[in-house]
Amino acid sequence: AHACVRAGYEAGAKTVVVRWEDDKLTRLNMELADEKDLTAMKPYELRSYLDYAEDPDGCCTLAIHAEDPEALAGLDAGKLNRVNLARRTFMKPWQEYTMNDRVQWCVAAVPAPGWAAKVFPELPLDEAVEKLWALIFDVCRVSTGDHVAVTKARRDRMNALELDRIHMTSSNGTDLTVGLADDATWEGASSKTEDGIEFIANVPTEEVFCAPHRERTNGIVYGTKPYAYNGQLIEGWHVTFKDGVVVEHGAEKNADLLAELLSTDENSNRIGEIALVPASSPINRSGKLFYNTLFDENAACHIAFGDSYPGTTVGGTGLSKEELAARGMNHSSLHEDVMIGAEDSRITGKCRDGRTVPLFENGVWVL
Ligand code: ZN
Ligand code: ZN
């Protein structure tokens, strides 16, 4: 935190504000406080963000995660879900700033002991933490270069295809068709604020992503990596879609948690993002499971249950909720990325002019 404050000032910030949370405090609060008190949000919690976001000089946010993926294991999953839903709903006016790229925002991660122990269970704790630092620097391409340019070129090629839908199959049984929203546009690598400032919203970032049409996803999809939700792990899961809605689902571990997630609100059982990530990504090639969505979502193709990014339909950040819905964009208080890409995934795109174009063979780009 001290290093970030210094870097913030060196980059020209007028004020650098640090907000600190940790797993143990979160667990104590979630375990010991009443649900009604946990959901009784105080205005300052929202204002502490909006006061800066509404400032004519604007603001930037850097969120650094260092979580034990099972920090909340064993706690009441329903309570966690309801509390987080109430919090997200209360904080929505601030979330609109990041979802619409009105401010420069970035999510990154640094090791914490509980997390490092999960990634390197065979090592003594201090060695595991050192190893995780090295791994993060490696997979985030800290020392190598032109990855942003490569991803941008891919994004542009995807947009040039004018796709109507994509179709994904894998030997694990996945057979999924994702129809795209009206005027959907593929994004990737960097984003731009309304003022035209370029920024990178996720470190690492390997994905090229787009908006599904909320009524046009069909078929079955199997998860290919465990998914940490509200501090608990969902493993060996699958879902079946019919006309955009999840009509059947299951999991080998924490199936009830998946059910909670999908029933969070009226649109959390539809998807708001489809993202393509090759199995050749350095995160996947490291062979390590991070149990952290920021990393694992950049190791495999993924879909997100819930909200879509307005910027993934042309001019979407300037549209109202109703206009976005008319284009098939999903709206939810939730946005949860879950990994579906396999080593042998095959993906084809169907263009609006009827052509079929191969996009992925054996888990990697062929476009
Ligand atoms: Zn994504
Ligand atoms: Zn996402």
mmCIF file of C-alpha atoms and ligand atoms in Angstrom:
data_model
loop_
_atom_site.group_PDB
_atom_site.id
_atom_site.type_symbol
_atom_site.label_atom_id
_atom_site.label_comp_id
_atom_site.label_asym_id
_atom_site.label_seq_id
_atom_site.Cartn_x
_atom_site.Cartn_y
_atom_site.Cartn_z
ATOM 1 C CA ALA A 1 0.000 0.000 0.000
ATOM 2 C CA HIS A 2 2.829 2.392 0.805
ATOM 3 C CA ALA A 3 4.480 1.719 -2.565
ATOM 4 C CA CYS A 4 1.163 2.336 -4.377
ATOM 5 C CA VAL A 5 0.619 5.665 -2.604
ATOM 6 C CA ARG A 6 4.116 6.763 -3.633
ATOM 7 C CA ALA A 7 3.532 5.645 -7.238
ATOM 8 C CA GLY A 8 0.163 7.439 -7.288
ATOM 9 C CA TYR A 9 1.727 10.760 -6.322
ATOM 10 C CA GLU A 10 4.596 10.252 -8.732
ATOM 11 C CA ALA A 11 1.992 9.715 -11.476
ATOM 12 C CA GLY A 12 0.414 13.097 -10.675
ATOM 13 C CA ALA A 13 -2.416 12.264 -8.262
ATOM 14 C CA LYS A 14 -3.615 15.133 -6.061
ATOM 15 C CA THR A 15 -4.796 12.797 -3.294
ATOM 16 C CA VAL A 16 -4.281 9.075 -2.810
ATOM 17 C CA VAL A 17 -6.857 7.376 -0.589
ATOM 18 C CA VAL A 18 -6.210 3.868 0.734
ATOM 19 C CA ARG A 19 -9.100 1.573 1.633
ATOM 20 C CA TRP A 20 -8.054 -1.590 3.409
ATOM 21 C CA GLU A 21 -9.963 -4.837 3.805
ATOM 22 C CA ASP A 22 -8.727 -8.240 4.893
ATOM 23 C CA ASP A 23 -10.009 -11.791 4.915
ATOM 24 C CA LYS A 24 -10.118 -12.181 8.681
ATOM 25 C CA LEU A 25 -12.164 -9.016 9.178
ATOM 26 C CA THR A 26 -14.521 -10.056 6.392
ATOM 27 C CA ARG A 27 -14.946 -13.486 7.964
ATOM 28 C CA LEU A 28 -15.554 -12.079 11.448
ATOM 29 C CA ASN A 29 -18.144 -9.645 10.119
ATOM 30 C CA MET A 30 -19.914 -12.211 7.949
ATOM 31 C CA GLU A 31 -19.936 -14.787 10.730
ATOM 32 C CA LEU A 32 -20.797 -12.707 13.764
ATOM 33 C CA ALA A 33 -22.862 -9.750 12.551
ATOM 34 C CA ASP A 34 -26.607 -9.993 11.920
ATOM 35 C CA GLU A 35 -27.684 -10.094 8.294
ATOM 36 C CA LYS A 36 -29.911 -7.067 8.790
ATOM 37 C CA ASP A 37 -26.983 -5.059 10.124
ATOM 38 C CA LEU A 38 -24.622 -6.264 7.411
ATOM 39 C CA THR A 39 -27.107 -5.112 4.768
ATOM 40 C CA ALA A 40 -27.855 -1.740 6.422
ATOM 41 C CA MET A 41 -25.378 0.211 4.342
ATOM 42 C CA LYS A 42 -24.369 3.707 5.442
ATOM 43 C CA PRO A 43 -24.412 6.570 2.905
ATOM 44 C CA TYR A 44 -20.722 7.360 3.448
ATOM 45 C CA GLU A 45 -19.745 3.953 2.040
ATOM 46 C CA LEU A 46 -21.082 4.990 -1.366
ATOM 47 C CA ARG A 47 -20.210 8.680 -1.019
ATOM 48 C CA SER A 48 -16.584 7.836 -0.272
ATOM 49 C CA TYR A 49 -16.356 6.718 -3.908
ATOM 50 C CA LEU A 50 -18.800 9.130 -5.556
ATOM 51 C CA ASP A 51 -17.194 12.206 -3.963
ATOM 52 C CA TYR A 52 -14.117 11.437 -6.056
ATOM 53 C CA ALA A 53 -15.872 10.066 -9.146
ATOM 54 C CA GLU A 54 -18.061 13.191 -9.412
ATOM 55 C CA ASP A 55 -15.097 15.542 -8.990
ATOM 56 C CA PRO A 56 -14.532 17.473 -12.250
ATOM 57 C CA ASP A 57 -10.907 16.307 -12.161
ATOM 58 C CA GLY A 58 -12.103 12.688 -12.019
ATOM 59 C CA CYS A 59 -10.403 9.777 -10.312
ATOM 60 C CA CYS A 60 -8.667 6.477 -10.969
ATOM 61 C CA THR A 61 -8.979 3.317 -8.894
ATOM 62 C CA LEU A 62 -6.573 0.469 -8.398
ATOM 63 C CA ALA A 63 -8.004 -2.619 -6.663
ATOM 64 C CA ILE A 64 -5.344 -5.012 -5.412
ATOM 65 C CA HIS A 65 -6.648 -8.426 -4.421
ATOM 66 C CA ALA A 66 -4.787 -10.736 -2.066
ATOM 67 C CA GLU A 67 -7.481 -13.147 -0.970
ATOM 68 C CA ASP A 68 -7.503 -16.616 0.451
ATOM 69 C CA PRO A 69 -9.946 -18.262 -2.027
ATOM 70 C CA GLU A 70 -11.555 -20.187 0.822
ATOM 71 C CA ALA A 71 -11.491 -17.417 3.415
ATOM 72 C CA LEU A 72 -15.231 -17.823 4.015
ATOM 73 C CA ALA A 73 -15.436 -21.624 3.711
ATOM 74 C CA GLY A 74 -18.117 -23.160 5.903
ATOM 75 C CA LEU A 75 -20.141 -19.977 6.378
ATOM 76 C CA ASP A 76 -23.821 -19.770 5.387
ATOM 77 C CA ALA A 77 -23.729 -19.423 1.571
ATOM 78 C CA GLY A 78 -27.233 -17.925 1.453
ATOM 79 C CA LYS A 79 -26.337 -15.219 3.947
ATOM 80 C CA LEU A 80 -23.112 -14.377 2.061
ATOM 81 C CA ASN A 81 -24.996 -14.123 -1.203
ATOM 82 C CA ARG A 82 -27.769 -11.924 0.180
ATOM 83 C CA VAL A 83 -25.330 -9.614 1.967
ATOM 84 C CA ASN A 84 -23.143 -9.238 -1.123
ATOM 85 C CA LEU A 85 -26.215 -8.643 -3.283
ATOM 86 C CA ALA A 86 -27.435 -5.876 -0.938
ATOM 87 C CA ARG A 87 -23.969 -4.320 -0.968
ATOM 88 C CA ARG A 88 -23.595 -4.433 -4.735
ATOM 89 C CA THR A 89 -27.083 -2.976 -5.188
ATOM 90 C CA PHE A 90 -26.272 -0.142 -2.781
ATOM 91 C CA MET A 91 -22.932 0.516 -4.482
ATOM 92 C CA LYS A 92 -24.420 0.316 -8.023
ATOM 93 C CA PRO A 93 -24.080 4.082 -8.718
ATOM 94 C CA TRP A 94 -20.337 3.711 -8.209
ATOM 95 C CA GLN A 95 -20.176 0.441 -10.142
ATOM 96 C CA GLU A 96 -21.735 2.246 -13.124
ATOM 97 C CA TYR A 97 -18.560 4.336 -13.315
ATOM 98 C CA THR A 98 -16.354 1.276 -13.806
ATOM 99 C CA MET A 99 -18.766 -0.830 -15.897
ATOM 100 C CA ASN A 100 -19.085 2.131 -18.312
ATOM 101 C CA ASP A 101 -15.387 3.089 -18.205
ATOM 102 C CA ARG A 102 -16.189 6.575 -16.918
ATOM 103 C CA VAL A 103 -13.108 6.380 -14.718
ATOM 104 C CA GLN A 104 -9.795 4.598 -15.236
ATOM 105 C CA TRP A 105 -9.935 1.431 -13.182
ATOM 106 C CA CYS A 106 -7.651 -1.530 -12.734
ATOM 107 C CA VAL A 107 -7.806 -4.815 -10.864
ATOM 108 C CA ALA A 108 -4.527 -6.560 -10.026
ATOM 109 C CA ALA A 109 -3.329 -8.973 -7.356
ATOM 110 C CA VAL A 110 -0.417 -9.611 -5.000
ATOM 111 C CA PRO A 111 0.287 -12.744 -2.946
ATOM 112 C CA ALA A 112 -1.133 -13.292 0.516
ATOM 113 C CA PRO A 113 -0.160 -16.266 2.701
ATOM 114 C CA GLY A 114 -3.533 -18.041 2.553
ATOM 115 C CA TRP A 115 -3.668 -17.701 -1.218
ATOM 116 C CA ALA A 116 -0.020 -18.755 -1.758
ATOM 117 C CA ALA A 117 -0.580 -21.857 0.386
ATOM 118 C CA LYS A 118 -3.483 -22.852 -1.851
ATOM 119 C CA VAL A 119 -1.459 -22.406 -5.068
ATOM 120 C CA PHE A 120 1.722 -24.065 -3.700
ATOM 121 C CA PRO A 121 0.478 -26.474 -1.002
ATOM 122 C CA GLU A 122 3.719 -28.474 -1.150
ATOM 123 C CA LEU A 123 5.985 -25.547 -0.103
ATOM 124 C CA PRO A 124 6.718 -23.890 3.272
ATOM 125 C CA LEU A 125 4.638 -20.717 3.555
ATOM 126 C CA ASP A 126 7.355 -18.078 3.031
ATOM 127 C CA GLU A 127 8.673 -19.952 -0.008
ATOM 128 C CA ALA A 128 5.132 -20.252 -1.380
ATOM 129 C CA VAL A 129 4.646 -16.476 -1.096
ATOM 130 C CA GLU A 130 7.957 -15.800 -2.904
ATOM 131 C CA LYS A 131 7.036 -18.318 -5.600
ATOM 132 C CA LEU A 132 3.636 -16.687 -6.114
ATOM 133 C CA TRP A 133 5.260 -13.237 -6.533
ATOM 134 C CA ALA A 134 7.527 -14.658 -9.244
ATOM 135 C CA LEU A 135 4.636 -16.460 -10.923
ATOM 136 C CA ILE A 136 2.436 -13.344 -10.945
ATOM 137 C CA PHE A 137 5.232 -11.261 -12.524
ATOM 138 C CA ASP A 138 5.766 -13.978 -15.086
ATOM 139 C CA VAL A 139 2.148 -14.570 -16.156
ATOM 140 C CA CYS A 140 1.330 -10.845 -16.125
ATOM 141 C CA ARG A 141 4.114 -10.399 -18.722
ATOM 142 C CA VAL A 142 5.711 -7.726 -16.531
ATOM 143 C CA SER A 143 9.070 -8.024 -18.278
ATOM 144 C CA THR A 144 7.943 -8.817 -21.839
ATOM 145 C CA GLY A 145 6.319 -6.338 -24.153
ATOM 146 C CA ASP A 146 3.894 -6.020 -27.004
ATOM 147 C CA HIS A 147 1.033 -8.176 -25.715
ATOM 148 C CA VAL A 148 -1.471 -5.292 -25.798
ATOM 149 C CA ALA A 149 -0.806 -4.710 -29.508
ATOM 150 C CA VAL A 150 -1.250 -8.415 -30.309
ATOM 151 C CA THR A 151 -4.590 -8.585 -28.473
ATOM 152 C CA LYS A 152 -5.828 -5.377 -30.111
ATOM 153 C CA ALA A 153 -5.069 -6.796 -33.558
ATOM 154 C CA ARG A 154 -7.052 -9.937 -32.681
ATOM 155 C CA ARG A 155 -9.957 -7.855 -31.434
ATOM 156 C CA ASP A 156 -9.984 -5.909 -34.730
ATOM 157 C CA ARG A 157 -9.979 -9.130 -36.762
ATOM 158 C CA MET A 158 -12.920 -10.441 -34.727
ATOM 159 C CA ASN A 159 -14.894 -7.249 -35.316
ATOM 160 C CA ALA A 160 -14.166 -7.376 -39.056
ATOM 161 C CA LEU A 161 -15.946 -10.773 -39.254
ATOM 162 C CA GLU A 162 -19.321 -9.254 -38.271
ATOM 163 C CA LEU A 163 -20.330 -12.346 -36.330
ATOM 164 C CA ASP A 164 -23.893 -13.353 -35.530
ATOM 165 C CA ARG A 165 -22.978 -16.180 -33.139
ATOM 166 C CA ILE A 166 -20.210 -18.503 -32.030
ATOM 167 C CA HIS A 167 -20.282 -22.249 -31.433
ATOM 168 C CA MET A 168 -17.988 -24.067 -28.979
ATOM 169 C CA THR A 169 -17.436 -27.800 -28.580
ATOM 170 C CA SER A 170 -14.998 -29.764 -26.383
ATOM 171 C CA SER A 171 -14.508 -33.479 -25.672
ATOM 172 C CA ASN A 172 -15.776 -32.923 -22.093
ATOM 173 C CA GLY A 173 -19.298 -32.662 -23.571
ATOM 174 C CA THR A 174 -19.527 -28.910 -24.036
ATOM 175 C CA ASP A 175 -21.720 -27.977 -27.010
ATOM 176 C CA LEU A 176 -22.634 -24.322 -26.681
ATOM 177 C CA THR A 177 -23.997 -21.741 -29.085
ATOM 178 C CA VAL A 178 -23.785 -18.097 -28.040
ATOM 179 C CA GLY A 179 -25.732 -15.613 -30.173
ATOM 180 C CA LEU A 180 -24.330 -12.096 -29.917
ATOM 181 C CA ALA A 181 -26.229 -8.973 -28.898
ATOM 182 C CA ASP A 182 -27.322 -6.494 -31.579
ATOM 183 C CA ASP A 183 -24.398 -4.305 -32.691
ATOM 184 C CA ALA A 184 -22.129 -6.327 -30.414
ATOM 185 C CA THR A 185 -18.470 -5.354 -30.542
ATOM 186 C CA TRP A 186 -15.418 -7.326 -29.389
ATOM 187 C CA GLU A 187 -13.172 -5.649 -26.851
ATOM 188 C CA GLY A 188 -9.767 -6.578 -25.522
ATOM 189 C CA ALA A 189 -6.420 -5.507 -24.051
ATOM 190 C CA SER A 190 -7.118 -1.882 -23.213
ATOM 191 C CA SER A 191 -10.171 0.286 -22.641
ATOM 192 C CA LYS A 192 -10.798 3.985 -23.161
ATOM 193 C CA THR A 193 -12.530 6.468 -20.861
ATOM 194 C CA GLU A 194 -15.069 8.950 -22.214
ATOM 195 C CA ASP A 195 -12.207 11.491 -22.262
ATOM 196 C CA GLY A 196 -10.222 9.173 -24.507
ATOM 197 C CA ILE A 197 -7.683 8.073 -21.906
ATOM 198 C CA GLU A 198 -6.464 4.533 -22.544
ATOM 199 C CA PHE A 199 -6.137 2.185 -19.583
ATOM 200 C CA ILE A 200 -5.822 -1.517 -18.785
ATOM 201 C CA ALA A 201 -8.688 -2.661 -16.563
ATOM 202 C CA ASN A 202 -7.293 -6.074 -15.603
ATOM 203 C CA VAL A 203 -3.744 -7.244 -14.974
ATOM 204 C CA PRO A 204 -3.286 -9.845 -16.337
ATOM 205 C CA THR A 205 -5.504 -9.616 -19.422
ATOM 206 C CA GLU A 206 -5.509 -12.200 -22.200
ATOM 207 C CA GLU A 207 -9.117 -12.072 -23.333
ATOM 208 C CA VAL A 208 -11.072 -10.808 -26.310
ATOM 209 C CA PHE A 209 -14.657 -10.491 -25.131
ATOM 210 C CA CYS A 210 -18.122 -9.574 -26.337
ATOM 211 C CA ALA A 211 -21.792 -9.292 -25.343
ATOM 212 C CA PRO A 212 -24.035 -12.336 -25.804
ATOM 213 C CA HIS A 213 -27.682 -11.716 -26.679
ATOM 214 C CA ARG A 214 -29.613 -12.406 -23.482
ATOM 215 C CA GLU A 215 -32.057 -14.711 -25.287
ATOM 216 C CA ARG A 216 -29.751 -16.512 -27.723
ATOM 217 C CA THR A 217 -27.488 -18.851 -25.741
ATOM 218 C CA ASN A 218 -28.310 -22.560 -26.160
ATOM 219 C CA GLY A 219 -26.704 -25.880 -25.260
ATOM 220 C CA ILE A 220 -24.647 -27.369 -22.474
ATOM 221 C CA VAL A 221 -21.338 -26.176 -21.054
ATOM 222 C CA TYR A 222 -18.943 -27.815 -18.577
ATOM 223 C CA GLY A 223 -16.726 -25.766 -16.271
ATOM 224 C CA THR A 224 -13.031 -26.472 -16.783
ATOM 225 C CA LYS A 225 -11.638 -24.853 -13.615
ATOM 226 C CA PRO A 226 -12.970 -24.538 -10.071
ATOM 227 C CA TYR A 227 -14.656 -21.241 -9.412
ATOM 228 C CA ALA A 228 -14.232 -19.204 -6.195
ATOM 229 C CA TYR A 229 -17.533 -17.524 -5.336
ATOM 230 C CA ASN A 230 -18.019 -15.538 -2.114
ATOM 231 C CA GLY A 231 -14.926 -17.163 -0.583
ATOM 232 C CA GLN A 232 -16.022 -20.750 -1.375
ATOM 233 C CA LEU A 233 -15.177 -23.078 -4.285
ATOM 234 C CA ILE A 234 -17.587 -24.490 -6.875
ATOM 235 C CA GLU A 235 -16.023 -27.475 -8.685
ATOM 236 C CA GLY A 236 -16.998 -29.833 -11.504
ATOM 237 C CA TRP A 237 -19.990 -27.780 -12.574
ATOM 238 C CA HIS A 238 -22.129 -27.653 -15.717
ATOM 239 C CA VAL A 239 -25.125 -25.644 -16.925
ATOM 240 C CA THR A 240 -27.645 -26.099 -19.745
ATOM 241 C CA PHE A 241 -29.123 -23.063 -21.535
ATOM 242 C CA LYS A 242 -32.360 -22.731 -23.454
ATOM 243 C CA ASP A 243 -33.016 -19.431 -25.237
ATOM 244 C CA GLY A 244 -30.537 -17.645 -22.976
ATOM 245 C CA VAL A 245 -31.771 -18.999 -19.631
ATOM 246 C CA VAL A 246 -30.117 -21.663 -17.471
ATOM 247 C CA VAL A 247 -32.689 -24.475 -17.365
ATOM 248 C CA GLU A 248 -30.550 -27.148 -15.653
ATOM 249 C CA HIS A 249 -27.314 -27.125 -13.664
ATOM 250 C CA GLY A 250 -25.165 -29.150 -11.285
ATOM 251 C CA ALA A 251 -21.770 -29.364 -9.588
ATOM 252 C CA GLU A 252 -19.649 -32.034 -7.873
ATOM 253 C CA LYS A 253 -18.720 -29.637 -5.070
ATOM 254 C CA ASN A 254 -20.940 -26.847 -3.689
ATOM 255 C CA ALA A 255 -23.830 -27.353 -6.126
ATOM 256 C CA ASP A 256 -26.015 -25.354 -3.718
ATOM 257 C CA LEU A 257 -23.635 -22.419 -4.061
ATOM 258 C CA LEU A 258 -24.047 -22.497 -7.842
ATOM 259 C CA ALA A 259 -27.826 -22.544 -7.334
ATOM 260 C CA GLU A 260 -27.512 -19.483 -5.042
ATOM 261 C CA LEU A 261 -25.444 -17.668 -7.634
ATOM 262 C CA LEU A 262 -27.909 -18.381 -10.435
ATOM 263 C CA SER A 263 -30.910 -17.261 -8.388
ATOM 264 C CA THR A 264 -29.330 -14.022 -7.113
ATOM 265 C CA ASP A 265 -31.716 -11.885 -9.171
ATOM 266 C CA GLU A 266 -33.995 -12.263 -12.192
ATOM 267 C CA ASN A 267 -31.140 -12.080 -14.731
ATOM 268 C CA SER A 268 -28.286 -13.849 -12.955
ATOM 269 C CA ASN A 269 -29.288 -17.066 -14.759
ATOM 270 C CA ARG A 270 -28.376 -15.506 -18.133
ATOM 271 C CA ILE A 271 -24.950 -14.494 -19.397
ATOM 272 C CA GLY A 272 -23.561 -11.012 -20.044
ATOM 273 C CA GLU A 273 -20.122 -11.870 -21.420
ATOM 274 C CA ILE A 274 -18.418 -14.370 -23.690
ATOM 275 C CA ALA A 275 -14.626 -14.180 -23.660
ATOM 276 C CA LEU A 276 -12.090 -16.032 -25.779
ATOM 277 C CA VAL A 277 -8.723 -16.889 -24.210
ATOM 278 C CA PRO A 278 -6.309 -19.378 -25.809
ATOM 279 C CA ALA A 279 -5.010 -22.357 -23.846
ATOM 280 C CA SER A 280 -1.562 -21.027 -24.802
ATOM 281 C CA SER A 281 -1.967 -18.092 -22.383
ATOM 282 C CA PRO A 282 1.001 -17.944 -19.957
ATOM 283 C CA ILE A 283 -1.382 -18.435 -17.042
ATOM 284 C CA ASN A 284 -2.650 -21.699 -18.454
ATOM 285 C CA ARG A 285 0.828 -22.792 -19.560
ATOM 286 C CA SER A 286 2.129 -22.261 -16.010
ATOM 287 C CA GLY A 287 0.066 -25.325 -15.152
ATOM 288 C CA LYS A 288 -1.030 -23.642 -11.936
ATOM 289 C CA LEU A 289 -4.564 -23.205 -10.787
ATOM 290 C CA PHE A 290 -4.785 -19.807 -9.061
ATOM 291 C CA TYR A 291 -8.202 -20.212 -7.395
ATOM 292 C CA ASN A 292 -8.570 -16.514 -8.216
ATOM 293 C CA THR A 293 -10.892 -15.399 -10.994
ATOM 294 C CA LEU A 294 -8.659 -12.559 -12.177
ATOM 295 C CA PHE A 295 -6.027 -15.141 -13.109
ATOM 296 C CA ASP A 296 -8.062 -18.228 -13.911
ATOM 297 C CA GLU A 297 -10.410 -16.306 -16.238
ATOM 298 C CA ASN A 298 -7.317 -15.325 -18.226
ATOM 299 C CA ALA A 299 -6.273 -18.958 -18.577
ATOM 300 C CA ALA A 300 -9.401 -20.166 -20.378
ATOM 301 C CA CYS A 301 -12.396 -19.062 -22.411
ATOM 302 C CA HIS A 302 -15.130 -17.948 -20.061
ATOM 303 C CA ILE A 303 -18.698 -16.756 -19.797
ATOM 304 C CA ALA A 304 -20.043 -14.410 -17.126
ATOM 305 C CA PHE A 305 -23.363 -14.926 -15.418
ATOM 306 C CA GLY A 306 -25.174 -11.611 -15.007
ATOM 307 C CA ASP A 307 -24.405 -8.118 -16.185
ATOM 308 C CA SER A 308 -22.938 -7.228 -19.568
ATOM 309 C CA TYR A 309 -20.457 -4.429 -20.231
ATOM 310 C CA PRO A 310 -22.315 -1.606 -22.038
ATOM 311 C CA GLY A 311 -19.115 -0.963 -24.037
ATOM 312 C CA THR A 312 -19.509 -4.341 -25.784
ATOM 313 C CA THR A 313 -22.317 -3.001 -27.966
ATOM 314 C CA VAL A 314 -21.517 -0.075 -30.279
ATOM 315 C CA GLY A 315 -22.042 3.242 -28.461
ATOM 316 C CA GLY A 316 -23.448 1.305 -25.494
ATOM 317 C CA THR A 317 -21.965 3.472 -22.744
ATOM 318 C CA GLY A 318 -24.244 6.287 -23.934
ATOM 319 C CA LEU A 319 -27.436 4.177 -23.950
ATOM 320 C CA SER A 320 -30.152 3.872 -21.295
ATOM 321 C CA LYS A 321 -30.922 0.599 -19.541
ATOM 322 C CA GLU A 322 -33.980 0.142 -21.773
ATOM 323 C CA GLU A 323 -32.020 0.795 -24.969
ATOM 324 C CA LEU A 324 -29.369 -1.700 -23.889
ATOM 325 C CA ALA A 325 -32.037 -4.316 -23.123
ATOM 326 C CA ALA A 326 -33.562 -3.761 -26.569
ATOM 327 C CA ARG A 327 -30.211 -4.800 -28.057
ATOM 328 C CA GLY A 328 -30.250 -7.997 -25.984
ATOM 329 C CA MET A 329 -27.737 -6.833 -23.373
ATOM 330 C CA ASN A 330 -28.248 -8.563 -20.021
ATOM 331 C CA HIS A 331 -28.638 -6.524 -16.834
ATOM 332 C CA SER A 332 -28.001 -7.919 -13.358
ATOM 333 C CA SER A 333 -26.435 -6.954 -10.060
ATOM 334 C CA LEU A 334 -24.026 -9.829 -10.607
ATOM 335 C CA HIS A 335 -21.101 -10.338 -12.988
ATOM 336 C CA GLU A 336 -19.366 -13.655 -12.327
ATOM 337 C CA ASP A 337 -16.822 -15.054 -14.778
ATOM 338 C CA VAL A 338 -16.662 -18.862 -14.957
ATOM 339 C CA MET A 339 -14.124 -20.823 -16.978
ATOM 340 C CA ILE A 340 -15.267 -23.067 -19.864
ATOM 341 C CA GLY A 341 -12.257 -23.312 -22.245
ATOM 342 C CA ALA A 342 -10.582 -26.733 -22.577
ATOM 343 C CA GLU A 343 -7.296 -27.873 -24.153
ATOM 344 C CA ASP A 344 -9.251 -29.290 -27.100
ATOM 345 C CA SER A 345 -11.952 -26.626 -27.463
ATOM 346 C CA ARG A 346 -13.039 -25.967 -31.012
ATOM 347 C CA ILE A 347 -14.785 -22.672 -31.746
ATOM 348 C CA THR A 348 -16.354 -21.470 -34.962
ATOM 349 C CA GLY A 349 -18.003 -18.185 -35.764
ATOM 350 C CA LYS A 350 -21.097 -17.763 -37.933
ATOM 351 C CA CYS A 351 -20.954 -14.453 -39.787
ATOM 352 C CA ARG A 352 -24.045 -12.384 -40.531
ATOM 353 C CA ASP A 353 -23.490 -13.098 -44.234
ATOM 354 C CA GLY A 354 -23.748 -16.845 -43.552
ATOM 355 C CA ARG A 355 -20.028 -17.773 -43.673
ATOM 356 C CA THR A 356 -18.602 -20.126 -41.014
ATOM 357 C CA VAL A 357 -15.118 -19.167 -39.821
ATOM 358 C CA PRO A 358 -12.826 -21.303 -37.606
ATOM 359 C CA LEU A 359 -11.700 -19.284 -34.558
ATOM 360 C CA PHE A 360 -10.136 -21.917 -32.228
ATOM 361 C CA GLU A 361 -8.719 -25.392 -32.844
ATOM 362 C CA ASN A 362 -7.380 -27.464 -29.953
ATOM 363 C CA GLY A 363 -7.895 -24.611 -27.545
ATOM 364 C CA VAL A 364 -5.909 -21.964 -29.426
ATOM 365 C CA TRP A 365 -6.575 -19.188 -31.938
ATOM 366 C CA VAL A 366 -6.529 -20.070 -35.629
ATOM 367 C CA LEU A 367 -7.885 -16.687 -36.770
HETATM 368 ZN ZN ZN B 1 -13.798 -11.591 -19.143
HETATM 369 ZN ZN ZN B 2 -16.094 -10.743 -16.866
#
